Coordinates of N, CA and C in Angstrom, one line a residue:
X177 N -31.7 100.9 41.9 CA -31.1 100.3 43.0 C -29.6 100.8 43.4
X178 N -29.4 101.0 44.7 CA -28.1 101.3 45.0 C -27.3 100.1 44.9
X179 N -26.3 100.3 44.1 CA -25.2 99.3 43.9 C -24.5 99.0 45.2
X180 N -24.7 99.6 46.2 CA -23.8 99.2 47.5 C -24.9 98.6 48.4
X181 N -26.0 98.8 48.1 CA -27.1 97.7 49.2 C -26.7 96.5 49.7
X182 N -26.3 95.7 48.6 CA -25.9 94.4 48.8 C -24.5 94.1 48.0
X183 N -23.6 93.6 48.7 CA -22.3 93.2 48.2 C -22.2 91.8 47.8
X184 N -21.6 91.2 46.7 CA -21.9 89.8 46.3 C -20.1 89.7 45.8
X185 N -19.6 88.5 46.3 CA -18.4 88.3 46.0 C -18.4 86.7 46.2
X186 N -17.7 86.3 44.8 CA -17.6 84.7 44.6 C -16.0 84.3 44.6
X187 N -15.8 83.4 45.3 CA -14.3 82.8 45.5 C -14.4 81.4 45.8
X188 N -13.6 80.6 45.0 CA -13.4 79.3 45.2 C -14.9 78.5 45.4
X189 N -15.7 79.1 44.5 CA -17.0 78.2 44.5 C -18.0 78.7 45.5
X190 N -17.6 79.7 46.3 CA -18.5 80.0 47.3 C -18.9 81.5 47.2
X191 N -20.2 81.9 47.3 CA -20.6 83.2 47.0 C -21.1 83.8 48.4
X192 N -20.4 84.9 48.7 CA -20.9 85.7 49.9 C -21.7 87.0 49.7
X193 N -23.0 86.9 50.2 CA -23.9 87.9 49.9 C -24.0 88.8 51.2
X194 N -23.5 90.0 51.1 CA -23.5 91.1 52.4 C -24.6 92.0 52.2
X195 N -25.5 92.0 53.2 CA -26.3 93.3 53.3 C -25.5 94.6 53.8
X196 N -25.5 95.5 53.0 CA -24.4 96.7 53.2 C -25.0 98.0 53.6
X197 N -25.9 97.9 54.7 CA -26.7 99.2 55.1 C -26.3 99.2 56.7
X198 N -25.0 99.4 57.0 CA -24.6 99.4 58.5 C -25.4 100.6 59.3
X199 N -25.4 101.7 58.7 CA -26.1 102.9 59.3 C -27.4 102.6 59.5
X200 N -28.1 101.7 59.0 CA -29.6 101.4 59.2 C -29.7 100.0 59.8
X201 N -28.6 99.7 60.4 CA -28.6 98.2 61.2 C -28.9 97.1 60.1
X202 N -28.4 97.3 58.8 CA -28.8 96.3 57.7 C -30.3 96.2 57.4
X203 N -31.1 97.1 57.9 CA -32.5 96.8 57.6 C -32.7 96.7 56.0
X204 N -33.8 95.9 55.8 CA -34.2 95.6 54.4 C -35.1 96.6 53.7
X205 N -34.5 97.3 52.5 CA -35.4 98.1 51.8 C -35.4 97.5 50.5
X206 N -36.0 98.3 49.4 CA -36.5 97.6 48.2 C -35.0 97.3 47.5
X207 N -34.0 98.3 47.7 CA -32.6 97.9 47.1 C -32.1 96.7 47.6
X208 N -32.2 96.4 48.8 CA -31.7 95.0 49.5 C -32.4 93.9 48.9
X209 N -33.6 94.2 48.7 CA -34.5 92.9 48.3 C -34.2 92.5 46.8
X210 N -33.9 93.6 46.0 CA -33.6 93.4 44.5 C -32.2 92.9 44.6
X211 N -31.2 93.4 45.4 CA -29.9 92.8 45.4 C -29.9 91.4 45.9
X212 N -30.5 91.1 47.0 CA -30.6 89.5 47.3 C -31.3 88.5 46.3
X213 N -32.3 89.1 45.5 CA -33.0 88.2 44.7 C -32.0 88.0 43.5
X214 N -31.2 89.0 43.1 CA -30.4 88.9 41.8 C -29.2 87.8 42.4
X215 N -28.7 88.0 43.5 CA -27.7 87.0 44.0 C -28.4 85.6 43.9
X216 N -29.5 85.5 44.3 CA -30.0 84.0 44.5 C -30.1 83.6 43.1
X217 N -30.5 84.4 42.2 CA -30.6 84.1 40.7 C -29.2 83.5 40.1
X218 N -28.3 84.2 40.4 CA -26.9 84.0 40.0 C -26.4 82.8 40.7
X219 N -26.7 82.5 41.8 CA -26.3 81.3 42.8 C -26.9 80.0 42.1
X220 N -28.0 80.0 41.6 CA -28.6 78.8 41.2 C -28.4 78.7 39.5
X221 N -27.9 79.6 38.8 CA -27.7 79.6 37.4 C -26.3 79.3 37.2
X222 N -25.4 79.6 38.1 CA -23.8 79.5 37.8 C -23.4 78.1 38.4
X223 N -23.0 77.2 37.3 CA -22.6 76.0 38.0 C -21.3 76.1 38.8
X224 N -20.6 77.0 38.6 CA -19.2 77.1 39.4 C -19.5 77.6 40.9
X225 N -20.5 77.8 41.3 CA -20.8 78.3 42.6 C -21.6 77.1 43.2
X226 N -20.9 76.7 44.2 CA -21.6 75.4 45.1 C -22.3 75.7 46.2
X227 N -22.1 77.0 46.9 CA -23.0 77.3 48.2 C -22.9 78.7 48.4
X228 N -23.7 79.3 49.2 CA -23.5 80.7 49.4 C -23.8 81.1 50.9
X229 N -23.4 82.3 51.2 CA -23.3 82.7 52.6 C -24.3 84.0 52.7
X230 N -25.2 84.1 53.5 CA -25.9 85.4 53.5 C -25.4 86.1 55.0
X231 N -24.9 87.3 55.1 CA -24.5 88.0 56.3 C -24.8 89.4 56.0
X232 N -24.2 90.1 57.3 CA -24.6 91.4 57.2 C -23.3 92.4 57.7
X233 N -23.1 93.5 57.0 CA -21.9 94.3 57.2 C -21.9 94.8 58.6
X234 N -20.7 95.0 59.2 CA -20.3 95.7 60.4 C -20.7 95.1 61.7
X235 N -20.6 93.6 61.7 CA -21.0 92.7 62.8 C -22.4 92.9 63.1
X236 N -23.5 93.1 62.2 CA -24.8 93.1 62.5 C -25.5 92.2 61.3
X237 N -26.3 91.3 61.5 CA -27.0 90.7 60.6 C -27.9 91.4 59.8
X238 N -29.0 91.5 60.5 CA -30.2 92.2 59.9 C -31.5 92.7 61.0
X239 N -31.6 94.1 61.1 CA -32.6 94.3 62.2 C -34.1 94.3 61.5
X240 N -34.3 93.7 60.4 CA -35.5 93.5 59.6 C -36.0 94.5 58.6
X241 N -37.3 94.9 58.6 CA -37.6 95.5 57.6 C -37.2 97.0 57.8
X242 N -36.8 97.8 56.8 CA -36.8 99.3 57.1 C -38.0 100.1 57.3
X243 N -38.3 100.2 58.6 CA -39.6 100.9 58.9 C -39.7 102.5 58.4
X244 N -38.8 103.2 58.3 CA -38.9 104.5 57.6 C -39.2 104.4 56.3
X245 N -38.8 103.4 55.5 CA -39.2 103.3 53.9 C -40.7 102.5 54.2
X246 N -41.0 101.8 55.0 CA -42.3 101.2 55.1 C -43.3 102.2 55.2
X247 N -43.1 103.2 56.1 CA -44.1 104.2 56.2 C -44.3 105.2 55.1
X248 N -43.4 105.3 54.2 CA -43.5 105.9 52.9 C -44.1 105.1 51.9
X249 N -44.5 103.9 52.0 CA -45.1 103.2 50.9 C -44.3 102.1 50.3
X250 N -42.9 102.2 50.8 CA -42.1 101.3 50.1 C -42.2 99.8 50.7
X251 N -42.3 98.8 49.9 CA -42.2 97.5 50.5 C -41.0 96.8 49.9
X252 N -40.3 96.3 50.8 CA -39.1 95.3 50.3 C -39.3 94.0 49.8
X253 N -40.2 94.0 48.9 CA -40.9 92.6 48.3 C -40.4 92.6 46.9
X254 N -40.3 91.1 46.4 CA -40.0 90.9 45.1 C -41.0 89.9 44.7
X255 N -41.7 90.2 43.6 CA -42.6 89.2 43.1 C -42.2 87.9 42.9
X256 N -42.8 87.0 43.5 CA -42.5 85.3 43.3 C -41.3 85.1 44.4
X257 N -40.9 86.1 45.0 CA -39.7 85.9 46.1 C -40.1 86.3 47.5
X258 N -41.0 87.3 47.5 CA -41.4 87.8 48.7 C -40.3 88.8 49.5
X259 N -40.4 88.9 50.7 CA -39.7 89.8 51.6 C -38.1 89.3 51.3
X260 N -37.3 90.5 51.1 CA -36.0 90.6 51.0 C -35.6 89.7 49.7
X261 N -36.6 89.4 48.8 CA -36.1 88.7 47.6 C -35.8 87.2 47.8
X262 N -36.1 86.7 49.0 CA -35.7 85.5 49.4 C -36.7 84.4 50.0
X263 N -37.5 84.8 50.9 CA -38.2 84.0 51.9 C -39.3 83.1 51.2
X264 N -39.9 83.7 50.1 CA -40.8 82.7 49.3 C -40.2 81.9 48.5
X265 N -39.0 82.2 48.1 CA -38.4 81.4 46.9 C -36.9 80.9 47.5
X266 N -36.6 79.8 47.9 CA -35.3 79.5 48.6 C -34.5 79.0 47.5
X267 N -33.0 79.2 47.4 CA -32.3 78.7 46.3 C -32.2 77.3 46.5
X268 N -32.0 76.7 45.3 CA -31.6 75.2 45.3 C -30.4 74.8 46.0
X269 N -29.4 75.6 45.9 CA -28.0 75.2 46.5 C -28.1 75.8 47.9
X270 N -27.1 75.1 48.7 CA -27.1 75.4 50.1 C -26.8 76.9 50.3
X271 N -27.6 77.4 51.4 CA -27.4 78.8 51.9 C -27.2 78.9 53.5
X272 N -26.0 79.4 53.8 CA -25.7 79.4 55.1 C -25.7 81.0 55.6
X273 N -26.3 81.1 56.8 CA -26.3 82.4 57.4 C -25.0 82.5 58.5
X274 N -24.6 83.7 58.2 CA -23.4 84.1 59.1 C -24.0 85.3 59.8
X275 N -24.3 84.9 61.3 CA -25.0 85.9 61.9 C -24.3 86.5 63.1
X276 N -24.3 88.0 63.2 CA -23.7 88.6 64.2 C -24.6 89.7 64.7
X277 N -24.4 90.0 66.0 CA -25.4 91.2 66.5 C -26.8 90.6 66.5
X278 N -27.5 91.1 65.8 CA -29.0 91.2 65.9 C -29.6 90.4 64.7
X279 N -30.6 89.4 64.9 CA -31.2 88.9 63.8 C -32.7 89.0 64.1
X280 N -33.4 90.2 63.9 CA -34.6 90.5 64.4 C -35.8 90.8 63.5
X281 N -36.8 90.4 63.7 CA -38.0 90.6 62.9 C -37.6 90.0 61.4
X282 N -37.7 90.8 60.3 CA -37.2 90.3 59.1 C -36.0 89.7 58.9
X283 N -35.1 90.3 59.8 CA -33.6 89.5 59.9 C -33.7 88.2 60.2
X284 N -34.6 88.1 61.6 CA -34.7 86.5 61.9 C -35.3 85.7 60.8
X285 N -36.4 86.1 60.1 CA -36.9 85.4 59.3 C -36.0 85.2 58.0
X286 N -35.2 86.0 57.7 CA -33.8 85.5 56.8 C -33.2 84.6 57.2
X287 N -32.9 84.8 58.4 CA -31.9 83.6 59.1 C -32.8 82.1 59.2
X288 N -34.1 82.3 59.4 CA -34.9 80.9 59.3 C -34.9 80.4 57.9
X289 N -34.7 81.1 56.8 CA -34.6 80.8 55.4 C -33.3 80.3 55.1
X290 N -32.4 80.3 55.9 CA -30.9 79.8 55.5 C -31.2 78.4 55.9
X291 N -30.2 77.4 55.1 CA -30.3 75.8 55.6 C -29.5 75.7 56.9
X292 N -28.4 76.3 57.1 CA -27.6 76.2 58.4 C -27.2 77.5 59.0
X293 N -26.8 77.8 60.1 CA -26.4 79.0 60.7 C -25.3 78.9 61.4
X294 N -24.4 79.8 61.3 CA -23.3 79.9 62.1 C -23.3 81.2 62.9
X295 N -23.4 81.2 64.2 CA -23.7 82.5 64.9 C -22.5 82.9 66.0
X296 N -22.3 84.2 66.0 CA -21.6 84.8 67.1 C -22.3 84.6 68.4
X297 N -21.4 84.5 69.3 CA -22.0 84.2 70.8 C -22.7 85.4 71.3
X298 N -22.7 86.5 70.5 CA -23.5 87.6 71.2 C -24.9 88.0 70.5
X299 N -25.1 87.2 69.7 CA -26.3 87.5 68.8 C -27.7 87.2 69.5
X300 N -28.8 88.0 69.3 CA -30.1 88.0 69.7 C -31.0 87.6 68.4
X301 N -31.9 86.7 68.8 CA -33.0 86.3 67.7 C -34.0 86.8 68.3
X302 N -35.1 87.2 67.4 CA -36.5 87.5 67.9 C -37.6 87.9 66.8
X303 N -38.6 87.6 66.9 CA -39.6 88.2 66.0 C -40.5 89.1 66.7
X304 N -40.2 90.5 66.9 CA -40.9 91.4 67.9 C -41.7 92.4 67.0
X305 N -42.3 91.8 66.1 CA -43.2 92.6 65.1 C -44.4 92.9 66.0
X306 N -45.1 92.1 66.9 CA -46.2 92.5 67.7 C -45.9 93.6 68.5
X307 N -44.8 94.1 68.9 CA -44.4 95.2 69.7 C -44.7 96.6 68.9
X308 N -44.8 96.3 67.5 CA -45.0 97.3 66.7 C -46.4 97.4 65.9
X309 N -47.2 96.4 66.3 CA -48.6 96.2 65.9 C -48.5 95.4 64.4
X310 N -47.5 94.9 64.2 CA -47.4 94.1 63.1 C -47.2 92.6 63.3
X311 N -47.1 91.8 62.4 CA -46.9 90.4 62.4 C -45.9 89.9 61.7
X312 N -45.2 88.8 62.0 CA -43.9 88.2 61.3 C -44.4 87.4 60.1
X313 N -44.8 88.0 59.2 CA -45.4 87.6 58.1 C -44.4 87.2 56.9
X314 N -43.3 87.1 57.2 CA -42.3 86.9 56.1 C -41.6 85.5 56.5
X315 N -42.3 84.6 57.1 CA -42.2 83.1 57.3 C -41.8 83.0 58.7
X316 N -41.6 84.0 59.6 CA -41.4 83.7 61.0 C -42.6 82.8 61.7
X317 N -43.7 83.2 61.6 CA -44.7 82.6 62.2 C -45.0 80.9 61.6
X318 N -44.4 80.8 60.5 CA -44.6 79.4 59.9 C -43.3 78.6 60.0
X319 N -42.3 79.2 59.8 CA -40.8 78.4 59.8 C -40.4 78.2 61.3
X320 N -40.7 79.2 62.2 CA -40.0 79.1 63.5 C -40.7 77.9 64.2
X321 N -42.0 77.5 64.4 CA -42.4 76.4 65.0 C -42.1 75.0 64.4
X322 N -41.3 75.2 63.1 CA -41.0 73.8 62.5 C -39.6 73.6 62.8
X323 N -39.0 74.7 63.4 CA -37.5 74.7 63.8 C -37.2 74.7 65.1
X324 N -38.1 74.9 65.9 CA -38.0 75.0 67.3 C -39.3 74.4 68.0
X325 N -39.3 73.9 69.4 CA -40.5 73.5 69.8 C -41.6 74.5 69.6
X326 N -42.9 74.0 69.3 CA -44.0 75.0 68.9 C -44.4 76.0 70.1
X327 N -44.3 75.3 71.3 CA -44.6 76.5 72.3 C -43.7 77.4 72.5
X328 N -42.5 77.1 72.2 CA -41.5 78.2 72.4 C -41.7 79.3 71.4
X329 N -42.0 78.6 70.2 CA -42.1 79.6 69.1 C -43.4 80.4 69.3
X330 N -44.5 79.8 69.9 CA -45.7 80.5 70.2 C -45.3 81.9 71.2
X331 N -44.4 81.4 72.2 CA -44.0 82.4 73.1 C -43.5 83.5 72.5
X332 N -42.4 83.4 71.6 CA -41.7 84.3 70.9 C -42.5 85.2 70.0
X333 N -43.5 84.6 69.4 CA -44.4 85.2 68.5 C -45.3 86.1 69.4
X334 N -45.8 85.7 70.3 CA -46.9 86.7 71.2 C -46.1 87.7 72.1
X335 N -45.0 87.3 72.5 CA -44.5 88.3 73.4 C -43.5 89.2 72.6
X336 N -42.9 88.9 71.6 CA -41.8 89.6 70.8 C -40.5 89.7 71.4
X337 N -40.3 88.9 72.7 CA -39.3 88.9 73.5 C -38.0 88.2 72.4
X338 N -36.7 88.7 72.9 CA -35.6 87.9 72.2 C -35.2 86.7 72.9
X339 N -34.4 86.0 72.2 CA -33.6 84.8 72.9 C -32.1 84.9 72.4
X340 N -31.3 84.5 73.3 CA -29.7 84.5 73.2 C -29.1 83.6 72.1
X341 N -28.1 83.6 71.6 CA -27.5 82.6 70.7 C -27.2 81.2 71.6
X342 N -27.1 81.3 72.9 CA -27.0 80.0 73.5 C -28.2 79.5 73.6
X343 N -29.3 79.9 74.0 CA -30.8 79.4 73.9 C -31.1 79.0 72.7
X344 N -30.8 79.7 71.6 CA -31.2 79.3 70.3 C -30.4 78.1 69.9
X345 N -29.2 78.0 70.4 CA -28.5 76.5 70.2 C -29.1 75.4 70.9
X346 N -29.3 75.6 72.1 CA -30.0 74.6 72.9 C -31.3 74.1 72.2
X347 N -32.1 75.0 71.6 CA -33.5 74.6 71.0 C -33.2 74.1 69.8
X348 N -32.1 74.0 69.0 CA -31.7 73.5 67.8 C -32.0 74.1 66.7
X349 N -32.0 75.8 67.0 CA -32.4 76.7 66.0 C -31.2 77.0 65.1
X350 N -29.7 76.7 65.7 CA -28.7 77.1 65.1 C -27.7 76.0 65.0
X351 N -26.8 75.9 64.2 CA -25.6 74.9 64.1 C -24.7 75.1 64.8
X352 N -23.8 76.2 64.7 CA -22.6 76.5 65.5 C -22.8 78.0 66.1
X353 N -22.1 77.9 67.4 CA -21.8 79.3 68.1 C -20.2 79.4 67.9
X354 N -20.0 80.7 67.6 CA -18.4 81.0 67.4 C -18.3 82.3 68.1
X355 N -17.0 82.6 68.6 CA -16.9 84.0 69.1 C -17.2 85.0 68.3
X356 N -17.9 86.0 69.0 CA -18.4 87.2 68.2 C -17.4 87.8 67.3
X357 N -17.7 88.2 66.3 CA -16.8 88.7 65.0 C -16.3 87.7 64.3
X358 N -16.6 86.4 64.4 CA -15.9 85.4 63.6 C -17.0 84.3 63.0
X359 N -18.2 85.1 62.8 CA -19.2 84.2 62.1 C -19.0 83.8 60.6
X360 N -18.6 84.9 60.0 CA -18.2 84.7 58.5 C -17.2 83.7 58.4
X361 N -16.1 83.8 59.3 CA -15.0 82.9 59.1 C -15.5 81.3 59.4
X362 N -16.4 81.1 60.2 CA -17.0 80.0 60.5 C -17.8 79.5 59.2
X363 N -18.6 80.4 58.7 CA -19.6 80.1 57.8 C -18.7 79.6 56.5
X364 N -17.7 80.4 56.3 CA -16.7 80.1 55.1 C -16.2 78.6 55.3
X365 N -15.7 78.4 56.4 CA -15.2 77.0 56.5 C -16.2 76.0 56.3
X366 N -17.4 76.1 56.8 CA -18.6 75.3 56.6 C -18.8 75.2 55.0
X367 N -18.8 76.4 54.3 CA -19.1 76.5 52.8 C -18.1 75.7 52.0
X368 N -16.8 75.8 52.4 CA -15.8 75.3 51.7 C -15.9 73.6 51.8
X369 N -16.3 73.3 53.0 CA -16.5 71.8 53.1 C -17.6 71.3 52.2
X370 N -18.8 71.9 52.2 CA -19.8 71.7 51.1 C -19.3 71.6 49.9
X371 N -18.7 72.8 49.4 CA -18.2 73.0 48.1 C -17.2 71.9 47.5
X372 N -16.7 71.2 48.4 CA -15.8 70.1 48.1 C -16.5 68.9 47.6
X373 N -17.8 68.7 48.2 CA -18.6 67.5 48.0 C -19.1 67.6 46.5
X374 N -19.6 66.4 46.2 CA -20.4 66.2 44.8 C -21.5 67.2 44.6
X375 N -21.5 68.1 43.5 CA -22.5 69.1 43.6 C -23.9 68.4 43.1
X376 N -23.9 67.3 42.4 CA -25.3 66.6 42.2 C -25.7 66.3 43.6
X377 N -24.9 65.4 44.4 CA -25.3 64.8 45.5 C -25.7 66.0 46.5
X378 N -25.0 67.1 46.5 CA -25.4 68.1 47.6 C -26.8 68.4 47.3
X379 N -27.1 68.9 46.0 CA -28.5 69.4 45.6 C -29.5 68.4 46.0
X380 N -29.2 67.2 45.6 CA -30.2 66.2 45.8 C -30.5 65.9 47.2
X381 N -29.4 65.9 48.0 CA -29.5 65.9 49.5 C -30.2 67.1 50.1
X382 N -30.0 67.9 49.7 CA -30.8 69.4 50.3 C -32.2 69.2 49.9
X383 N -32.5 68.8 48.7 CA -33.8 68.8 48.3 C -34.8 67.8 49.0
X384 N -34.3 66.6 49.4 CA -34.9 65.4 50.0 C -35.2 65.9 51.6
X385 N -34.1 66.6 52.1 CA -34.3 67.1 53.4 C -35.3 68.1 53.4
X386 N -35.6 69.0 52.6 CA -36.5 70.1 52.7 C -37.9 69.5 52.1
X387 N -38.0 68.6 51.3 CA -39.4 68.3 50.7 C -39.8 67.1 51.5
X388 N -39.0 66.3 52.0 CA -39.5 65.0 52.7 C -40.3 65.3 53.9
X389 N -40.5 66.4 54.3 CA -41.5 66.7 55.7 C -43.0 66.5 55.3
X390 N -43.0 66.9 53.9 CA -44.6 66.8 53.5 C -44.8 65.5 52.8
X391 N -43.9 64.5 52.8 CA -44.3 63.2 52.1 C -44.8 62.1 53.0
X392 N -45.8 61.3 52.7 CA -46.4 60.4 53.4 C -45.6 59.3 53.4
X393 N -46.0 58.2 54.5 CA -45.3 57.0 54.4 C -45.2 56.3 53.1
X394 N -46.4 56.2 52.6 CA -46.5 55.5 51.3 C -45.6 56.2 50.2
X395 N -45.4 57.3 50.2 CA -44.8 57.8 49.1 C -43.4 58.3 49.2
X396 N -42.9 58.3 50.6 CA -41.6 59.0 50.6 C -40.5 58.0 49.8
X397 N -40.5 56.7 49.7 CA -39.4 56.1 49.2 C -39.4 56.2 47.7
X398 N -40.7 56.4 47.2 CA -40.7 56.8 45.6 C -40.2 58.1 45.4
X399 N -40.7 59.0 46.0 CA -40.2 60.4 46.0 C -38.6 60.4 46.1
X400 N -38.2 59.9 47.1 CA -36.6 60.1 47.3 C -35.9 59.3 46.1
X401 N -36.4 58.3 45.6 CA -35.7 57.6 44.6 C -35.6 58.4 43.2
X402 N -36.8 59.1 43.1 CA -36.7 60.0 41.7 C -35.8 61.0 42.0
X403 N -35.2 61.6 43.2 CA -34.5 62.5 43.3 C -33.0 62.0 43.3
X404 N -32.8 61.0 44.0 CA -31.4 60.5 44.3 C -31.0 59.6 43.4
X405 N -31.9 58.9 42.6 CA -31.2 57.8 41.7 C -30.5 58.2 40.6
X406 N -30.7 59.5 40.0 CA -29.8 60.2 39.0 C -28.4 60.4 39.6
X407 N -28.4 60.6 41.0 CA -27.0 60.7 41.7 C -26.2 59.5 41.5
X408 N -26.8 58.3 41.9 CA -26.0 57.2 42.0 C -25.7 56.5 40.4
X409 N -26.3 57.0 39.4 CA -25.9 56.6 38.0 C -25.3 57.8 37.4
X410 N -24.6 58.7 38.1 CA -24.0 59.7 37.4 C -22.5 59.4 37.4
X411 N -21.8 60.4 36.5 CA -20.3 60.2 36.5 C -19.5 60.5 37.7
X412 N -20.2 61.4 38.5 CA -19.6 61.9 39.7 C -19.5 60.7 40.7
X413 N -20.6 59.8 40.7 CA -20.7 58.8 41.6 C -19.4 57.7 41.4
X414 N -19.3 57.6 40.1 CA -18.0 56.6 39.7 C -16.7 57.4 40.2
X415 N -16.6 58.7 39.9 CA -15.4 59.5 40.2 C -15.1 59.6 41.6
X416 N -16.3 59.7 42.5 CA -16.3 59.6 43.9 C -15.5 58.4 44.5
X417 N -16.0 57.5 44.2 CA -15.6 55.9 44.4 C -14.0 55.9 44.0
X418 N -13.8 56.2 42.6 CA -12.4 56.2 42.3 C -11.7 56.9 43.0
X419 N -11.9 58.3 43.4 CA -10.9 59.1 44.0 C -10.8 58.5 45.6
X420 N -11.7 57.9 46.1 CA -11.6 57.3 47.5 C -10.7 56.1 47.4
X421 N -10.6 55.3 46.4 CA -9.9 54.1 46.2 C -8.3 54.6 46.1
X422 N -8.4 55.7 45.3 CA -6.8 56.1 44.9 C -6.3 57.1 45.8
X423 N -7.2 57.5 46.9 CA -6.6 58.5 47.8 C -6.3 59.7 47.3
X424 N -7.2 60.3 46.5 CA -7.1 61.5 46.1 C -8.4 62.4 46.0
X425 N -8.1 63.6 45.7 CA -9.5 64.4 45.8 C -10.2 64.2 44.4
X426 N -11.5 64.1 44.6 CA -12.2 64.0 43.4 C -12.2 65.2 42.5
X427 N -12.5 64.6 41.1 CA -12.6 66.0 40.2 C -14.1 65.9 39.6
X428 N -15.0 66.6 40.4 CA -16.3 66.7 40.0 C -16.8 67.2 38.6
X429 N -17.7 66.7 38.0 CA -18.4 67.5 36.6 C -19.7 67.8 36.8
X430 N -20.4 67.2 38.0 CA -21.6 67.6 38.1 C -22.5 67.3 37.1
X431 N -22.2 65.8 36.6 CA -23.0 65.1 35.8 C -22.7 63.6 36.1

């Protein structure tokens, strides 16, 4: 694996994962998939890391699968994790997408795999696989209609046409639009806010939001309790309340 295909930097509890193939518009080959998978393993196994950001080098997020590698028989898949080492196994900790330029095909599917998105105002989103005789099988066809109105998702899937950052924001696909070139800065600001919160509370909150969509009315309260009750009985819950009363920053222990 090329050591430069993916760059990983950790500072102040925040990991930044950068797809580093700017000459190929950060398209995903096997080296990128291995690099992202390794970063996600590190994210979830290192208690000092509270959140991660996925971005692309040189003001482009990701143009999708490397088609030149694909025609030679190389597939950018990791067993158990799928395309780009991410889309079939998402991290337990928060993952923020810092998106610039283009998020197309597999690149759009990577963005859809993030928990929140901070996007430059020049970004284009799309799943244009049908224009190449392919299908958006890395989660686009399944995740997109859950994140925007299904009829709009259907239109994007069948036409392969792009939408702008503003349209994506109006549809509720993204969280924040920032001036082009400042998506990483905006994502870092959000990540630092998340990292300052109670780590157990953050993990439990993400888990409930992700899993509750499949819960029935009869089981939802029991399922939520199983996840959040340990948070309420934790040392961090006491510390958070004390810190609030004493008007100071909490000292989280993660237990």
